[in-house]
mmCIF file of C-alpha atoms and ligand atoms in Angstrom:
data_model
loop_
_atom_site.group_PDB
_atom_site.id
_atom_site.type_symbol
_atom_site.label_atom_id
_atom_site.label_comp_id
_atom_site.label_asym_id
_atom_site.label_seq_id
_atom_site.Cartn_x
_atom_site.Cartn_y
_atom_site.Cartn_z
ATOM 1 C CA MET A 11 -0.007 0.025 -0.094
ATOM 2 C CA LYS A 12 1.467 3.437 -0.761
ATOM 3 C CA ILE A 13 1.175 6.124 1.683
ATOM 4 C CA LYS A 14 2.037 9.723 1.671
ATOM 5 C CA VAL A 15 2.350 12.330 4.448
ATOM 6 C CA GLY A 16 1.646 15.925 4.446
ATOM 7 C CA PHE A 17 2.424 19.005 6.473
ATOM 8 C CA GLY A 18 0.553 22.224 7.102
ATOM 9 C CA PHE A 19 0.915 25.642 9.039
ATOM 10 C CA ASP A 20 -1.180 28.735 9.332
ATOM 11 C CA VAL A 21 -1.379 31.822 11.570
ATOM 12 C CA HIS A 22 -3.768 34.366 11.780
ATOM 13 C CA GLN A 23 -4.010 37.761 13.767
ATOM 14 C CA LEU A 24 -6.329 38.052 16.892
ATOM 15 C CA LYS A 25 -8.535 40.943 17.001
ATOM 16 C CA GLU A 26 -11.031 42.484 19.769
ATOM 17 C CA ASP A 27 -14.527 41.507 19.326
ATOM 18 C CA HIS A 28 -14.111 39.463 16.212
ATOM 19 C CA PRO A 29 -15.789 36.219 15.652
ATOM 20 C CA PHE A 30 -13.549 33.389 16.649
ATOM 21 C CA ILE A 31 -13.828 30.013 14.727
ATOM 22 C CA LEU A 32 -11.688 27.083 15.278
ATOM 23 C CA GLY A 33 -12.414 23.676 13.503
ATOM 24 C CA GLY A 34 -15.714 24.991 12.372
ATOM 25 C CA GLU A 35 -16.649 25.860 15.999
ATOM 26 C CA LYS A 36 -17.425 29.224 17.359
ATOM 27 C CA ILE A 37 -15.141 29.926 20.468
ATOM 28 C CA HIS A 38 -16.289 32.330 23.109
ATOM 29 C CA HIS A 39 -13.616 34.861 23.635
ATOM 30 C CA PRO A 40 -13.147 38.491 23.689
ATOM 31 C CA ALA A 41 -10.979 38.465 20.504
ATOM 32 C CA GLY A 42 -11.173 36.158 17.399
ATOM 33 C CA ALA A 43 -9.020 35.591 14.346
ATOM 34 C CA PHE A 44 -8.935 38.011 11.442
ATOM 35 C CA GLY A 45 -8.607 37.068 7.836
ATOM 36 C CA HIS A 46 -10.190 36.730 4.304
ATOM 37 C CA SER A 47 -12.335 33.407 4.907
ATOM 38 C CA ASP A 48 -13.464 32.711 8.489
ATOM 39 C CA ALA A 49 -10.053 32.857 9.494
ATOM 40 C CA ASP A 50 -10.054 29.332 10.828
ATOM 41 C CA VAL A 51 -6.603 28.744 11.376
ATOM 42 C CA LEU A 52 -7.024 24.920 12.392
ATOM 43 C CA VAL A 53 -8.847 23.960 8.978
ATOM 44 C CA HIS A 54 -6.518 26.231 7.040
ATOM 45 C CA ALA A 55 -3.251 24.175 8.306
ATOM 46 C CA ILE A 56 -5.436 20.987 7.701
ATOM 47 C CA CYS A 57 -6.142 21.739 4.422
ATOM 48 C CA ASP A 58 -2.486 22.599 3.290
ATOM 49 C CA ALA A 59 -1.507 19.120 5.260
ATOM 50 C CA LEU A 60 -3.925 17.441 2.740
ATOM 51 C CA LEU A 61 -2.887 19.207 -0.264
ATOM 52 C CA GLY A 62 0.692 18.900 0.742
ATOM 53 C CA ALA A 63 0.338 15.257 0.765
ATOM 54 C CA ALA A 64 -1.006 14.770 -2.766
ATOM 55 C CA ASN A 65 1.415 17.239 -3.974
ATOM 56 C CA LEU A 66 -1.364 19.784 -4.916
ATOM 57 C CA GLU A 67 0.241 23.157 -4.141
ATOM 58 C CA ASP A 68 -1.422 25.042 -1.164
ATOM 59 C CA ILE A 69 -4.528 26.440 -0.070
ATOM 60 C CA GLY A 70 -3.565 29.966 -1.193
ATOM 61 C CA TYR A 71 -3.290 28.211 -5.024
ATOM 62 C CA HIS A 72 -6.565 26.929 -4.792
ATOM 63 C CA PHE A 73 -8.702 29.368 -2.904
ATOM 64 C CA PRO A 74 -6.935 32.928 -3.448
ATOM 65 C CA ASN A 75 -7.894 35.541 -1.016
ATOM 66 C CA THR A 76 -8.145 37.787 -3.875
ATOM 67 C CA ASP A 77 -11.252 35.794 -5.114
ATOM 68 C CA ALA A 78 -14.522 37.160 -3.732
ATOM 69 C CA LYS A 79 -15.884 33.767 -4.175
ATOM 70 C CA TRP A 80 -14.194 32.570 -0.895
ATOM 71 C CA LYS A 81 -14.685 35.947 0.995
ATOM 72 C CA GLY A 82 -16.228 35.080 4.418
ATOM 73 C CA ILE A 83 -16.821 31.596 3.516
ATOM 74 C CA SER A 84 -16.620 28.505 6.052
ATOM 75 C CA SER A 85 -13.540 27.083 5.761
ATOM 76 C CA LEU A 86 -15.048 23.549 6.451
ATOM 77 C CA ILE A 87 -16.332 23.801 2.601
ATOM 78 C CA LEU A 88 -12.610 24.596 1.458
ATOM 79 C CA LEU A 89 -11.785 21.424 3.717
ATOM 80 C CA GLU A 90 -14.521 19.649 1.500
ATOM 81 C CA GLU A 91 -12.945 20.902 -1.617
ATOM 82 C CA CYS A 92 -9.531 19.775 -0.528
ATOM 83 C CA THR A 93 -10.763 16.171 -0.032
ATOM 84 C CA LYS A 94 -12.342 16.038 -3.273
ATOM 85 C CA LEU A 95 -9.063 17.105 -4.895
ATOM 86 C CA ILE A 96 -6.937 14.402 -3.420
ATOM 87 C CA LYS A 97 -9.675 11.885 -4.198
ATOM 88 C CA ASN A 98 -9.601 13.065 -7.939
ATOM 89 C CA LYS A 99 -5.740 12.338 -7.665
ATOM 90 C CA GLY A 100 -6.481 8.745 -6.373
ATOM 91 C CA TRP A 101 -5.930 9.149 -2.669
ATOM 92 C CA GLU A 102 -7.942 8.857 0.259
ATOM 93 C CA LEU A 103 -7.207 10.223 3.761
ATOM 94 C CA GLY A 104 -5.920 8.184 6.398
ATOM 95 C CA ASN A 105 -5.661 10.317 9.566
ATOM 96 C CA ILE A 106 -5.104 13.662 10.870
ATOM 97 C CA ASP A 107 -2.991 15.084 13.700
ATOM 98 C CA ALA A 108 -3.254 18.749 14.478
ATOM 99 C CA MET A 109 -1.768 21.024 17.073
ATOM 100 C CA LEU A 110 -3.238 24.545 18.172
ATOM 101 C CA CYS A 111 -0.972 27.330 19.848
ATOM 102 C CA LEU A 112 -2.693 30.062 21.487
ATOM 103 C CA GLU A 113 -2.717 31.631 25.132
ATOM 104 C CA ALA A 114 -6.487 31.715 25.766
ATOM 105 C CA PRO A 115 -9.181 30.328 26.033
ATOM 106 C CA LYS A 116 -8.901 26.450 27.110
ATOM 107 C CA ILE A 117 -9.604 24.645 24.041
ATOM 108 C CA LYS A 118 -10.525 21.175 25.439
ATOM 109 C CA PRO A 119 -14.120 21.780 25.856
ATOM 110 C CA TYR A 120 -14.501 22.599 21.993
ATOM 111 C CA ILE A 121 -12.354 19.718 20.706
ATOM 112 C CA PRO A 122 -15.194 17.070 20.482
ATOM 113 C CA ALA A 123 -17.273 19.666 18.318
ATOM 114 C CA MET A 124 -14.148 20.556 16.095
ATOM 115 C CA LYS A 125 -13.614 16.768 15.464
ATOM 116 C CA ALA A 126 -17.280 16.085 14.615
ATOM 117 C CA HIS A 127 -17.252 19.293 11.964
ATOM 118 C CA ILE A 128 -13.741 18.176 10.531
ATOM 119 C CA ALA A 129 -15.165 14.361 10.157
ATOM 120 C CA LYS A 130 -18.210 15.504 8.478
ATOM 121 C CA ALA A 131 -16.092 17.854 5.922
ATOM 122 C CA SER A 132 -13.336 15.229 5.272
ATOM 123 C CA GLY A 133 -15.152 12.109 5.414
ATOM 124 C CA LEU A 134 -12.867 10.665 8.142
ATOM 125 C CA GLU A 135 -13.946 9.010 11.257
ATOM 126 C CA VAL A 136 -13.809 11.012 14.576
ATOM 127 C CA ASP A 137 -11.267 8.535 16.092
ATOM 128 C CA ASP A 138 -8.825 9.429 13.066
ATOM 129 C CA ILE A 139 -8.816 13.086 13.884
ATOM 130 C CA SER A 140 -6.458 14.281 16.447
ATOM 131 C CA ILE A 141 -6.647 17.997 17.758
ATOM 132 C CA LYS A 142 -4.421 19.123 20.657
ATOM 133 C CA ALA A 143 -3.669 22.574 22.131
ATOM 134 C CA THR A 144 -0.937 24.229 23.767
ATOM 135 C CA THR A 145 0.086 27.815 24.780
ATOM 136 C CA ASN A 146 3.435 29.639 24.105
ATOM 137 C CA GLU A 147 4.238 30.137 27.711
ATOM 138 C CA THR A 148 3.512 33.895 27.432
ATOM 139 C CA MET A 149 6.437 34.335 24.784
ATOM 140 C CA GLY A 150 6.279 35.987 21.454
ATOM 141 C CA PHE A 151 3.232 37.060 19.594
ATOM 142 C CA VAL A 152 1.256 34.022 20.415
ATOM 143 C CA GLY A 153 1.951 34.671 24.125
ATOM 144 C CA ARG A 154 1.051 38.510 23.733
ATOM 145 C CA LYS A 155 -2.341 37.079 22.341
ATOM 146 C CA GLU A 156 -1.720 38.902 19.129
ATOM 147 C CA GLY A 157 -2.202 35.896 17.194
ATOM 148 C CA VAL A 158 -3.194 32.042 16.978
ATOM 149 C CA VAL A 159 -1.138 29.298 15.511
ATOM 150 C CA ALA A 160 -2.132 25.689 13.951
ATOM 151 C CA TYR A 161 0.042 22.984 12.666
ATOM 152 C CA ALA A 162 -1.210 19.789 11.214
ATOM 153 C CA VAL A 163 0.131 16.705 9.604
ATOM 154 C CA CYS A 164 -1.913 13.977 7.593
ATOM 155 C CA LEU A 165 -1.567 10.908 5.932
ATOM 156 C CA ILE A 166 -3.094 9.846 2.719
ATOM 157 C CA GLN A 167 -3.276 6.235 1.209
ATOM 158 C CA LYS A 168 -3.378 5.255 -2.460
ATOM 159 C CA ILE A 169 -7.240 4.228 -3.214
HETATM 160 ZN ZN1 LIG B 27 -5.585 30.992 7.335
#
């Protein structure tokens, strides 16, 4: 069986009184991620991991932020599109492992809902999706609550 691995990274600014969507779930917090789509840093990192595994460029190539079509769109739709792109190239998803890095709030209560959204968009089982979170120990732009970072890896296998 042929398998490949992909890696993704994303970062967004945090702004006060801005909606905060992570993994398709609304996070209750005084600040939120700012960006062209819904600024879902977790789903963006996962999309880049999928595309990278199948050697299909990156999220900006397929969904340019200059295209009004993608403005304010749910990033879960982008994840659905990425899943289709890798299927069209003869691959299926194996699993996703992701890491969020932000100072606040605590993400643990939101993780089951995030996994359910990502499972629905990607066609994976919930048990094949791992989402973890850590802080930056108050250091740097993440530590100053100026931004949020996500990393993801995924495995794909030849259909
Ligand atoms: Zn992004």
